[in-house]
Short mmCIF file of C-alpha atoms and ligand atoms in Angstrom, two decimals:
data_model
loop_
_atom_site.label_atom_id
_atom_site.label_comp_id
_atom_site.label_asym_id
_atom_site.label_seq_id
_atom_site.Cartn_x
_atom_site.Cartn_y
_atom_site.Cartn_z
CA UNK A 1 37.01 106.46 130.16
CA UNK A 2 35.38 102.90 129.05
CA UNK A 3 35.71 101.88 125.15
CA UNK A 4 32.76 100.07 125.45
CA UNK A 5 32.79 99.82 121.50
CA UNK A 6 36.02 98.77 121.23
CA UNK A 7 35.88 95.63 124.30
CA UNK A 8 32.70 94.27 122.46
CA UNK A 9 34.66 94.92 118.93
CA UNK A 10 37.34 92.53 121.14
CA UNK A 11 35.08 90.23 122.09
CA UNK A 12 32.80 89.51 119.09
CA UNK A 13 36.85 88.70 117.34
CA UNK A 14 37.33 86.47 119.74
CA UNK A 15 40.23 87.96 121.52
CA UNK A 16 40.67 87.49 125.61
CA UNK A 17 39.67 90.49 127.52
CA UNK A 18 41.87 91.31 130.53
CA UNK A 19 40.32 91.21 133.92
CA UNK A 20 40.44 95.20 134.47
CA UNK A 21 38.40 95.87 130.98
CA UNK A 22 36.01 93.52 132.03
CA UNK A 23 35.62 95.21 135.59
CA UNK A 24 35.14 98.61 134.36
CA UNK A 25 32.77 97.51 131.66
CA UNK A 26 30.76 95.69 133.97
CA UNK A 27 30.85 98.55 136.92
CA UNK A 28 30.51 101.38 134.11
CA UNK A 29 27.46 99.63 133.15
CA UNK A 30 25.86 99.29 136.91
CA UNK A 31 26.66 102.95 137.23
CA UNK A 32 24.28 103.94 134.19
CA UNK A 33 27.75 105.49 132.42
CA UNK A 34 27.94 102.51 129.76
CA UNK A 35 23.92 102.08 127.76
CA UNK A 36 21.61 98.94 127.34
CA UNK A 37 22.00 98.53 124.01
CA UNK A 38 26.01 98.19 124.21
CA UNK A 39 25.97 96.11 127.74
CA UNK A 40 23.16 94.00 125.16
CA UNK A 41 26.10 93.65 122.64
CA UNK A 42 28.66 92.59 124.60
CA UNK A 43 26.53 89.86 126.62
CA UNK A 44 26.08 88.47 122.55
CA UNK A 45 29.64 88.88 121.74
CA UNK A 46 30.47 86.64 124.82
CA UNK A 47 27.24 83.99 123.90
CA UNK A 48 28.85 83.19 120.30
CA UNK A 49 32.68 83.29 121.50
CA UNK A 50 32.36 82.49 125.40
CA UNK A 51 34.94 83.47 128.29
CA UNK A 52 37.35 81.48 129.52
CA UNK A 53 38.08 80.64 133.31
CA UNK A 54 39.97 83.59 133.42
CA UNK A 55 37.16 86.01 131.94
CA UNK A 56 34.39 84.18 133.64
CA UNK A 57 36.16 85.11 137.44
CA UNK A 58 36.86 88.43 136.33
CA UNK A 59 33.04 88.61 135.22
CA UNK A 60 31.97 87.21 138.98
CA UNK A 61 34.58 89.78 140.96
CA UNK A 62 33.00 92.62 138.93
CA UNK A 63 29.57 92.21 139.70
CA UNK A 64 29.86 91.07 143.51
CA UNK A 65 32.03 95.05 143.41
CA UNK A 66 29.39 96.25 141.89
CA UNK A 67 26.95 96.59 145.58
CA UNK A 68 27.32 95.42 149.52
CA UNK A 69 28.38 91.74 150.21
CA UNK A 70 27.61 90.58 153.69
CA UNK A 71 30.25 88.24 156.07
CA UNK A 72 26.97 85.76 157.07
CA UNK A 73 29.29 82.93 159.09
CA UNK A 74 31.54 86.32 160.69
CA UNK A 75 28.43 87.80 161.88
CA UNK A 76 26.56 84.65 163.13
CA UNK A 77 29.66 83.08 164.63
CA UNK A 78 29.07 79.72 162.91
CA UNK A 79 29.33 77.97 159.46
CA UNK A 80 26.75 79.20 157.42
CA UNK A 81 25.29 76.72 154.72
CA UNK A 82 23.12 78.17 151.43
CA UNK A 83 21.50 76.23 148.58
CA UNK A 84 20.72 77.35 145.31
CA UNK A 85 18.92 76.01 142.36
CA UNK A 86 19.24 76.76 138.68
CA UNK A 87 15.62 76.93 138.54
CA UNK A 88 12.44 74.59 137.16
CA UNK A 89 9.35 73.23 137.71
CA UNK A 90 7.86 72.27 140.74
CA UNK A 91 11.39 73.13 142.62
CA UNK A 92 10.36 74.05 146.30
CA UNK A 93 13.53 72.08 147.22
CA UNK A 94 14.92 75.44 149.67
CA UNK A 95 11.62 75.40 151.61
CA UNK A 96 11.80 71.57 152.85
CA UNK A 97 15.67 71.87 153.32
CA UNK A 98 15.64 74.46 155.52
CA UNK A 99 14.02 74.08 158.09
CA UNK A 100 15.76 70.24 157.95
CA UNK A 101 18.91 71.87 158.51
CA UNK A 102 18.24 73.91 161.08
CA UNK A 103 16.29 71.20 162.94
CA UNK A 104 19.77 69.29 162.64
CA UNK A 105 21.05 72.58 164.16
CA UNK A 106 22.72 74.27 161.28
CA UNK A 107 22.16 77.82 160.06
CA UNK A 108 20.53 77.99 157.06
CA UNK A 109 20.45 81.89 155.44
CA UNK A 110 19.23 82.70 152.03
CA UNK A 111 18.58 85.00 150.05
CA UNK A 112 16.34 83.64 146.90
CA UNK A 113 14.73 85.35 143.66
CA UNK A 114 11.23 85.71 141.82
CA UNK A 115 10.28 83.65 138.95
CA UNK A 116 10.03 84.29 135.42
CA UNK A 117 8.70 81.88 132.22
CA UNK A 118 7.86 78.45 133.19
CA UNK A 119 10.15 78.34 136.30
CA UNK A 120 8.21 79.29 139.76
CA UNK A 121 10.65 81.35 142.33
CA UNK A 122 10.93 80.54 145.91
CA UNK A 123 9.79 84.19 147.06
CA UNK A 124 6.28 83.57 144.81
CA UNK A 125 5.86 80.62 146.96
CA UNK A 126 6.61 82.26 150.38
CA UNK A 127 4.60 84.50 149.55
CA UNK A 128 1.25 82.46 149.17
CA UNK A 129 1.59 82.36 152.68
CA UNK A 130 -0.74 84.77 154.54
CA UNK A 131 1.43 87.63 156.65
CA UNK A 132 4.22 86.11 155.21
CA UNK A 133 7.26 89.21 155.34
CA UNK A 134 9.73 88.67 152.52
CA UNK A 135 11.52 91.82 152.89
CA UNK A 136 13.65 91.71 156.17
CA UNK A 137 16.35 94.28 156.58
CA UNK A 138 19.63 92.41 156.52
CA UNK A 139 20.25 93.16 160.28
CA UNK A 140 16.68 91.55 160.39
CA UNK A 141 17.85 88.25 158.20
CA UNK A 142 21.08 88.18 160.32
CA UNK A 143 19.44 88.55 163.71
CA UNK A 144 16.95 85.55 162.67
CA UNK A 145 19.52 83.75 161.41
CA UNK A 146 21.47 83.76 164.62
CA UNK A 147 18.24 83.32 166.78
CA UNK A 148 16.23 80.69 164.95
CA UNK A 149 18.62 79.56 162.47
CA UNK A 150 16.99 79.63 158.71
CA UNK A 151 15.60 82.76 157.20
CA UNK A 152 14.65 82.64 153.62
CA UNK A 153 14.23 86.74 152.29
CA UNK A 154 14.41 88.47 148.72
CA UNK A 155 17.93 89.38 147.46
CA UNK A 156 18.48 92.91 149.21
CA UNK A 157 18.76 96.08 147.06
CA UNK A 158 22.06 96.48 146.63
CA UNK A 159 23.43 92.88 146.57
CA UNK A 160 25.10 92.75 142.90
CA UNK A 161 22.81 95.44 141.55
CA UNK A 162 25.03 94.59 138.32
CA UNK A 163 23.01 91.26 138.26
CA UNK A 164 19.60 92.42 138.28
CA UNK A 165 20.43 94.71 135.60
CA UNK A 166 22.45 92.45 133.71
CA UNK A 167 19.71 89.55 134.05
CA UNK A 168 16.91 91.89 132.83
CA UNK A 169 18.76 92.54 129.78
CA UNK A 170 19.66 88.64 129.20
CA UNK A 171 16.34 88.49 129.69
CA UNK A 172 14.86 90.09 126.49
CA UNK A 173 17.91 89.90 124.40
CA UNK A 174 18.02 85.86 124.23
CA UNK A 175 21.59 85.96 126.16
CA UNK A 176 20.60 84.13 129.23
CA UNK A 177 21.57 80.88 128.16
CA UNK A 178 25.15 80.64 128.47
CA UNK A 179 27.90 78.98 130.77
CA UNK A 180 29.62 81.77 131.97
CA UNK A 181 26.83 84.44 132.18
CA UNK A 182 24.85 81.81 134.51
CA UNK A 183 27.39 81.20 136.42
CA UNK A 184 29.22 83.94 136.98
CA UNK A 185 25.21 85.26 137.85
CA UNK A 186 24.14 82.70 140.44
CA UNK A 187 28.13 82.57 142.27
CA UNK A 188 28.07 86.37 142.20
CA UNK A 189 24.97 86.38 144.44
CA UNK A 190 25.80 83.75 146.48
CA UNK A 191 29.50 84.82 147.40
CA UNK A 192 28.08 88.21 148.05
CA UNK A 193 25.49 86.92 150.13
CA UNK A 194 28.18 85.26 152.55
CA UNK A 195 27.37 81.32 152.94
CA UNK A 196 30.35 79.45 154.02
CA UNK A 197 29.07 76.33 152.07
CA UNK A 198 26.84 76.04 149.14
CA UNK A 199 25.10 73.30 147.32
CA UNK A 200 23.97 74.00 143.97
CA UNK A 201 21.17 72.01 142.18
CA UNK A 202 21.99 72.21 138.80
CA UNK A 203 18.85 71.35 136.49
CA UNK A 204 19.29 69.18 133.64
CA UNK A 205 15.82 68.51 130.40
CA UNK A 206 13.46 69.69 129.16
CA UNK A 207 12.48 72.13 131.59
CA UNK A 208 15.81 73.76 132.68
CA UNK A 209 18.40 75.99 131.18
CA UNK A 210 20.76 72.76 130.50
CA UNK A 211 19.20 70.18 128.28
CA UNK A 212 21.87 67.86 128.12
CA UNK A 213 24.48 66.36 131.32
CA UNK A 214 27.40 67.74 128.91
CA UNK A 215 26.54 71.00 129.30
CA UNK A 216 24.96 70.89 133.09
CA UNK A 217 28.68 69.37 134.24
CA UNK A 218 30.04 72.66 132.33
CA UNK A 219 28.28 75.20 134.59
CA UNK A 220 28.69 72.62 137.73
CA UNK A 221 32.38 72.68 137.01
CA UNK A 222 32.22 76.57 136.13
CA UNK A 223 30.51 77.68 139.44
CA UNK A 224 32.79 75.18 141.84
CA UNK A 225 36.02 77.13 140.28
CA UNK A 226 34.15 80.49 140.97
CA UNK A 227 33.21 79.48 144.36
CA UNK A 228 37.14 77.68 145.23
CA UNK A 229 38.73 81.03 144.29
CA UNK A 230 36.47 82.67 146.23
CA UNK A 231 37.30 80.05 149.28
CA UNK A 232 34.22 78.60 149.44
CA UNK A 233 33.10 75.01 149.59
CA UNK A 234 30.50 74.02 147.13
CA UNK A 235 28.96 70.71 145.70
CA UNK A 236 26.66 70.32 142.45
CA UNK A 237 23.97 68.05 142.17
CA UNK A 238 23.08 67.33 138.75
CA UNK A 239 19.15 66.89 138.90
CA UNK A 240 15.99 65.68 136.81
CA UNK A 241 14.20 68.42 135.39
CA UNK A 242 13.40 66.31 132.38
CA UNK A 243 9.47 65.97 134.30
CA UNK A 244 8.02 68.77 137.24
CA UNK A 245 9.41 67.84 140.37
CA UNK A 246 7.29 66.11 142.75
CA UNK A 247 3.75 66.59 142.51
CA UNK A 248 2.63 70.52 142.73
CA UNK A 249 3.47 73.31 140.33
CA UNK A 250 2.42 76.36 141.39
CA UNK A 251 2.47 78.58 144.60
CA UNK A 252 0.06 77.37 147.53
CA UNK A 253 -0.13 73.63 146.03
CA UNK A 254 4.10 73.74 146.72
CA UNK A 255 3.54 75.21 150.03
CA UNK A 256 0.98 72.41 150.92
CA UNK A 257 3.70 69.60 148.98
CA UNK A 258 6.58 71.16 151.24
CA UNK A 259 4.78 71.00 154.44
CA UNK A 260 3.54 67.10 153.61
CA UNK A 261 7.32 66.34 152.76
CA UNK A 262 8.21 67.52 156.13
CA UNK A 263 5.74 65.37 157.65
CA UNK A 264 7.48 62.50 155.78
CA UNK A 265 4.82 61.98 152.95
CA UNK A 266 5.68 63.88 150.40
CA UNK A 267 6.52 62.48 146.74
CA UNK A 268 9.62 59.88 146.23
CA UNK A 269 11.28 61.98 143.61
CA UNK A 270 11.07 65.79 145.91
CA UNK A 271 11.58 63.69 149.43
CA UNK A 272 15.04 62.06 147.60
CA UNK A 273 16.70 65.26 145.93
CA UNK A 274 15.48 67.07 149.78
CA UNK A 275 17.45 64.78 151.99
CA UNK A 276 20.48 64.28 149.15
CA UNK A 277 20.91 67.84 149.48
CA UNK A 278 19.98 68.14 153.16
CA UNK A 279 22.91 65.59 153.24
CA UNK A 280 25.83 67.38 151.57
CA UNK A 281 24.90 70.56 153.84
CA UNK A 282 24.99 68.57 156.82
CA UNK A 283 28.35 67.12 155.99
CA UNK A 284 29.43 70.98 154.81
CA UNK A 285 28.64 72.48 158.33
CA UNK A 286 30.62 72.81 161.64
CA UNK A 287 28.92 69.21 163.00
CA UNK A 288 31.71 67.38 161.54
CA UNK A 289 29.22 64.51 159.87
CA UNK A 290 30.09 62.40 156.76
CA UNK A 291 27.74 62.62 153.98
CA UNK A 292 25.45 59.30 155.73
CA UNK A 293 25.13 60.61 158.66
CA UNK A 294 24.43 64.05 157.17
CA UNK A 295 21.54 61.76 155.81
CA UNK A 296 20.76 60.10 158.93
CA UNK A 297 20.35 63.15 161.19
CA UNK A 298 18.14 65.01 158.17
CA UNK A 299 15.84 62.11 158.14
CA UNK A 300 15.54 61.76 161.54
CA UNK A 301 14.53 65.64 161.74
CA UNK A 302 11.44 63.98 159.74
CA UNK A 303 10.99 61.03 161.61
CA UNK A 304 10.26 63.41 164.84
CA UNK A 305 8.88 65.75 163.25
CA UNK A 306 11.42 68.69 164.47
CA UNK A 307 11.65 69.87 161.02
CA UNK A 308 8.06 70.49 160.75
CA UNK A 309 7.84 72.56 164.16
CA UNK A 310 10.97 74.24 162.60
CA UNK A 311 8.85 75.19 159.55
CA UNK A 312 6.30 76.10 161.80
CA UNK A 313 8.44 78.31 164.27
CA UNK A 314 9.91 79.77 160.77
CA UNK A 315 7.09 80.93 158.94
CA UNK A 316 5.93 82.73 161.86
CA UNK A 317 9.31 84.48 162.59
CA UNK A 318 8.55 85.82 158.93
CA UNK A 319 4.72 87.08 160.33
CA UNK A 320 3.39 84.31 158.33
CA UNK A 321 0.65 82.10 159.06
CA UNK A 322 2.21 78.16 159.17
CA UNK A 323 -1.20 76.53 159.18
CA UNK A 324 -2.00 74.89 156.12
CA UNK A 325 -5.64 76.02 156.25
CA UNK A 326 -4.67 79.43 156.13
CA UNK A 327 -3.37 78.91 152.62
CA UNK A 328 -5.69 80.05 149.40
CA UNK A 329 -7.19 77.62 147.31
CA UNK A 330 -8.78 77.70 143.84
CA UNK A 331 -12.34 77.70 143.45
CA UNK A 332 -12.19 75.34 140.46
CA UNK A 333 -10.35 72.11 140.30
CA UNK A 334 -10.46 69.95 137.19
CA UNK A 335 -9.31 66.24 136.67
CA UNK A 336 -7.00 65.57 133.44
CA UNK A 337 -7.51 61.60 132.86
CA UNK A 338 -6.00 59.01 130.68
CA UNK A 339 -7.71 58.49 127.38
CA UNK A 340 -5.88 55.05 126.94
CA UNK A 341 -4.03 52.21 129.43
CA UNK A 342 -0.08 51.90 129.18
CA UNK A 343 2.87 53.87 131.48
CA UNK A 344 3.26 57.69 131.52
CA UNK A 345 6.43 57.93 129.51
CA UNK A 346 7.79 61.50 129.82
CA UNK A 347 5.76 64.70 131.25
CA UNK A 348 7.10 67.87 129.24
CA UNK A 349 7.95 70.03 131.82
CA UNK A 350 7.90 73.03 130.22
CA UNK A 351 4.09 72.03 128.95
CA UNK A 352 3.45 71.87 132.55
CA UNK A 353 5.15 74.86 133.41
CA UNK A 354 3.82 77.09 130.68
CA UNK A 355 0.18 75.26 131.47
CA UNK A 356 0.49 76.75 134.98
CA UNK A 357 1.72 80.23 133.92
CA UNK A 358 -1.64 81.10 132.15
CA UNK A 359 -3.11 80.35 134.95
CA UNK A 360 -1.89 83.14 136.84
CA UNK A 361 0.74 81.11 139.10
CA UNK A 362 3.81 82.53 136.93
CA UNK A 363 4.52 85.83 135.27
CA UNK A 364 5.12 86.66 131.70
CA UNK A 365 6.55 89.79 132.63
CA UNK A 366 8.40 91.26 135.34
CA UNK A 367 5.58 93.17 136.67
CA UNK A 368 2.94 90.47 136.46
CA UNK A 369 0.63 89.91 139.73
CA UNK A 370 1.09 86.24 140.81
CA UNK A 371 -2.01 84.24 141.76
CA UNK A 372 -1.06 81.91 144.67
CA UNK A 373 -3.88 79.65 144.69
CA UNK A 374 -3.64 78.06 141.08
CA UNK A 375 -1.36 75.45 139.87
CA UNK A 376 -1.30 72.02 138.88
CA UNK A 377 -0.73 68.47 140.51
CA UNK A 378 0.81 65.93 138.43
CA UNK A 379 -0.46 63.22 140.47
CA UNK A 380 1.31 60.39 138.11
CA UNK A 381 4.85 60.81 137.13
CA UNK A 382 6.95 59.21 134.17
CA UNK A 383 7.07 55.43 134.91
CA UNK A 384 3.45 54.79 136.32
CA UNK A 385 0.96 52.44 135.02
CA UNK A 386 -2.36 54.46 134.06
CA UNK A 387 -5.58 52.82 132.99
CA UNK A 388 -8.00 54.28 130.35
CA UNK A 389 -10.31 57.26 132.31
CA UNK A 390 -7.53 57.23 135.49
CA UNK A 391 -6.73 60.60 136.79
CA UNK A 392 -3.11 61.61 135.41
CA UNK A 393 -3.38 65.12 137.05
CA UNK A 394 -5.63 67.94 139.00
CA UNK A 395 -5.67 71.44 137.41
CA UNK A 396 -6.41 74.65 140.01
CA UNK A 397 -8.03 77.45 138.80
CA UNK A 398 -9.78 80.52 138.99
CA UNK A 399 -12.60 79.92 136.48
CA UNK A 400 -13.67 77.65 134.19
CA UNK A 401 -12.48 78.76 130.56
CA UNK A 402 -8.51 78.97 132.15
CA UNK A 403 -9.18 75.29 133.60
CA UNK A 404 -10.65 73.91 130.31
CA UNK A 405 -7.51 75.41 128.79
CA UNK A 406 -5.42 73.91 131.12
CA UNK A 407 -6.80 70.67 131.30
CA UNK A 408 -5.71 70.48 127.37
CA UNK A 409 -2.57 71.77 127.99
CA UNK A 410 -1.85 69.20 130.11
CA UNK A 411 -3.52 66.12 128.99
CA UNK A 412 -1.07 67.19 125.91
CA UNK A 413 1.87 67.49 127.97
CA UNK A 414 1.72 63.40 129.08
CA UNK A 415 2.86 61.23 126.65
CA UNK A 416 1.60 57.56 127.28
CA UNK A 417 2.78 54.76 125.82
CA UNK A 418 3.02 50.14 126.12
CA UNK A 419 5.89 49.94 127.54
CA UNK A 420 7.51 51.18 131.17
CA UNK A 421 10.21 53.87 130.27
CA UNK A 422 13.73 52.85 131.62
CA UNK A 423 13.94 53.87 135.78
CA UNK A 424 15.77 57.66 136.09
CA UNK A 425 16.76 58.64 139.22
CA UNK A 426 16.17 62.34 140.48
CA UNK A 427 19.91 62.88 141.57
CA UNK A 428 21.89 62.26 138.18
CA UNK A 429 25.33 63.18 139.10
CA UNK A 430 27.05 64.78 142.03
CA UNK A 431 30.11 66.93 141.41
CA UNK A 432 32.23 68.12 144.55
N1 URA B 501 19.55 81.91 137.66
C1 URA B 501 20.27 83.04 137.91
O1 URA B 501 20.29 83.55 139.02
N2 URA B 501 20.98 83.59 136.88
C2 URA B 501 20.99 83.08 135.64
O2 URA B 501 21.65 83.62 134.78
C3 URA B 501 20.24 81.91 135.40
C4 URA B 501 19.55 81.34 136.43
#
């Protein structure tokens, strides 16, 4: 019997729940025995008074009980590396560092979500690719795993089914926004989804869920405890998200950005964070590299172009169609300019984001349709010099009245100003 009433009671007093009341709360709840509205009240109780380390493991045990976990290095017979990121704009960072991994010879094996709001998801992008088969049984991931060495799928059915219940109900009850529920979220997936090593990018501005490096270093610190316990190694990188990242928001135009990264010419800002945390996987896995040679073998997958024939070889392991022409475009394309001279001084990412959600290459809803051929390029980033009528950015659209939009939305979102802002690098912080 769960006293649901009385644990939140607990909690909203501030009192320390023990680690059993928080495991039958949270499996009572994934088997439909405890309701929304008091799973809602609890996740509130524990935004205003927070869990400690103690609460926040319990939390993270519960939900990885609450489905299947798979043993990814046990079943591949190597070191398995993973790399997750708290989400923003412009991040295709998994699609470039895969197949750069594995073209240094490491397995790569995640399993990645859909987005939702201003932040794009990794699966949206995938799937802009014609053919392209998210939904691989996991004998299917683990088999391609083993064979090719990266697979990229959607998080299987009953991998922490407490997550995707719990995360819809942060969702619409303004409860997704705190330390211990995010991490004890993303470390609960990717424990139960069986990487030996993990890098996590942890998002930090305007366009993530931590504004400030304060409270980013709190959830890096938070998910490296919850992945030590759970004897795994992990790194954060605390990232820029204070601007998109690289060029392209939205689906296809990220595909197209990941694919000219691989090549070697893709932005400064996307080509640094790839090979930083191409690096610290590297130096994770079973090739016994330091952290500069991690970097040294990932750029030389560039250099000779092995990680673009591994994207290639990837994509159409998944039944997708690698060719870049094969990708959908938008019939309308716009050009946002500079009404004065000076330097771009910030880019609100969330303008940006937002900007490219209305038209149609984000959802507002879970059950939104996606359209994978609209987006934007922010073609100048925070720190270049733009004269009076120069293009700042390229909207994608499907008609005219959502590009007019959009080219307002954006042309709002750069601020330009006299003077240069001060030089921010994309990799803030690295916590291991
Ligand atoms: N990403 C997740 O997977 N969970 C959260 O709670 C926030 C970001």
């Amino acid at each position: 019997m769960i006293h649901a009433a009385e644990l939140i009671r607990r909690k909203r007093d501030g009192e320390e729940l023990a680690a059993d009341e928080i495991t039958e709360l949270v499996l009572g709840y994934t088997r439909g025995e405890v309701p929304d509205y008091q799973m809602a009240a609890f996740c509130m109780a524990v935004y205003f008074r927070r869990l400690n380390g103690a609460e926040t493991f319990a939390l993270t045990d519960a939900m990885i009980r609450s489905g299947d976990t798979i043993a990814l290095g046990a079943a591949i017979g190597r070191k398995v590396v993973d790399k997750h990121s708290t989400g923003g704009v412009g991040d295709k960072t998994s699609l470039a560092v895969g197949p750069i991994v594995a073209a240094a010879g490491v397995p790569f094996g995640k399993m990645s979500g859909r987005g939702l709001g201003h932040t794009g998801g990794t699966l949206d992008k995938l799937e802009s690719i014609p053919g392209f088969r998210v939904e691989l049984s996991i004998d299917e991931f683990l088999a391609q795993v083993r064979d090719l060495g990266l697979a990229i799928i959607g998080q299987s059915a009953n991998l922490v089914p407490a997550d995707k219940l719990l995360y819809g109900l942060r969702d619409v009850t303004a409860t997704v926004d705190n330390v211990s529920l995010i991490a004890a979220s993303i470390m609960s997936k990717k424990i139960a989804a069986g990487a030996d090593a993990i890098v996590l990018d942890v998002k930090v501005g305007d366009g993530a869920f931590m504004k400030t490096i304060e409270d980013a270093r709190e959830l890096a610190e938070t998910m490296l405890e919850l992945g030590r316990h759970a004897g795994r190694e992990v790194a954060c990188v605390l990232t820029d998200m204070d601007q998109p990242l690289g060029h392209a928001v939205g689906n296809a135009l990220e595909i197209r950005e990941t694919i000219a990264t691989l090549r070697g010419e893709g932005p400064r800002d996307f080509t640094e964070l790839v090979l930083a945390a191409s690096a610290h996987l590297l130096a994770f896995s079973d090739l016994e590299l330091d952290e500069d040679a991690g970097r040294q073998r990932a750029e030389r997958t560039v250099q000779d172009g092995s990680a673009l024939a591994m994207y290639e070889r990837w994509i159409a392991a998944q039944g997708g169609d690698p060719s870049e022409d094969a990708l959908p475009s938008a019939p309308v394309v716009r050009e946002v300019t500079a009404g004065t001279d000076g330097f771009v001084r910030s880019i609100g990412a969330v303008d940006v984001g937002l900007a490219a959600l209305r038209l149609g290459a984000g959802r507002r809803t879970k059950d939104d349709d996606i359209d994978h051929a609209v987006g934007i390029l922010c073609l100048k980033k925070r720190g270049d010099s733009v004269a009076a009528g120069e293009v700042l950015a390229e909207v994608h659209a499907r008609d005219d009245d959502t590009a007019e939009r959009a080219v307002a939305e954006v042309c709002a979102a750069y601020d330009i100003g006299d003077e240069a802002p001060g030089a921010r690098p994309i990799v803030l912080e690295t916590i291991a």
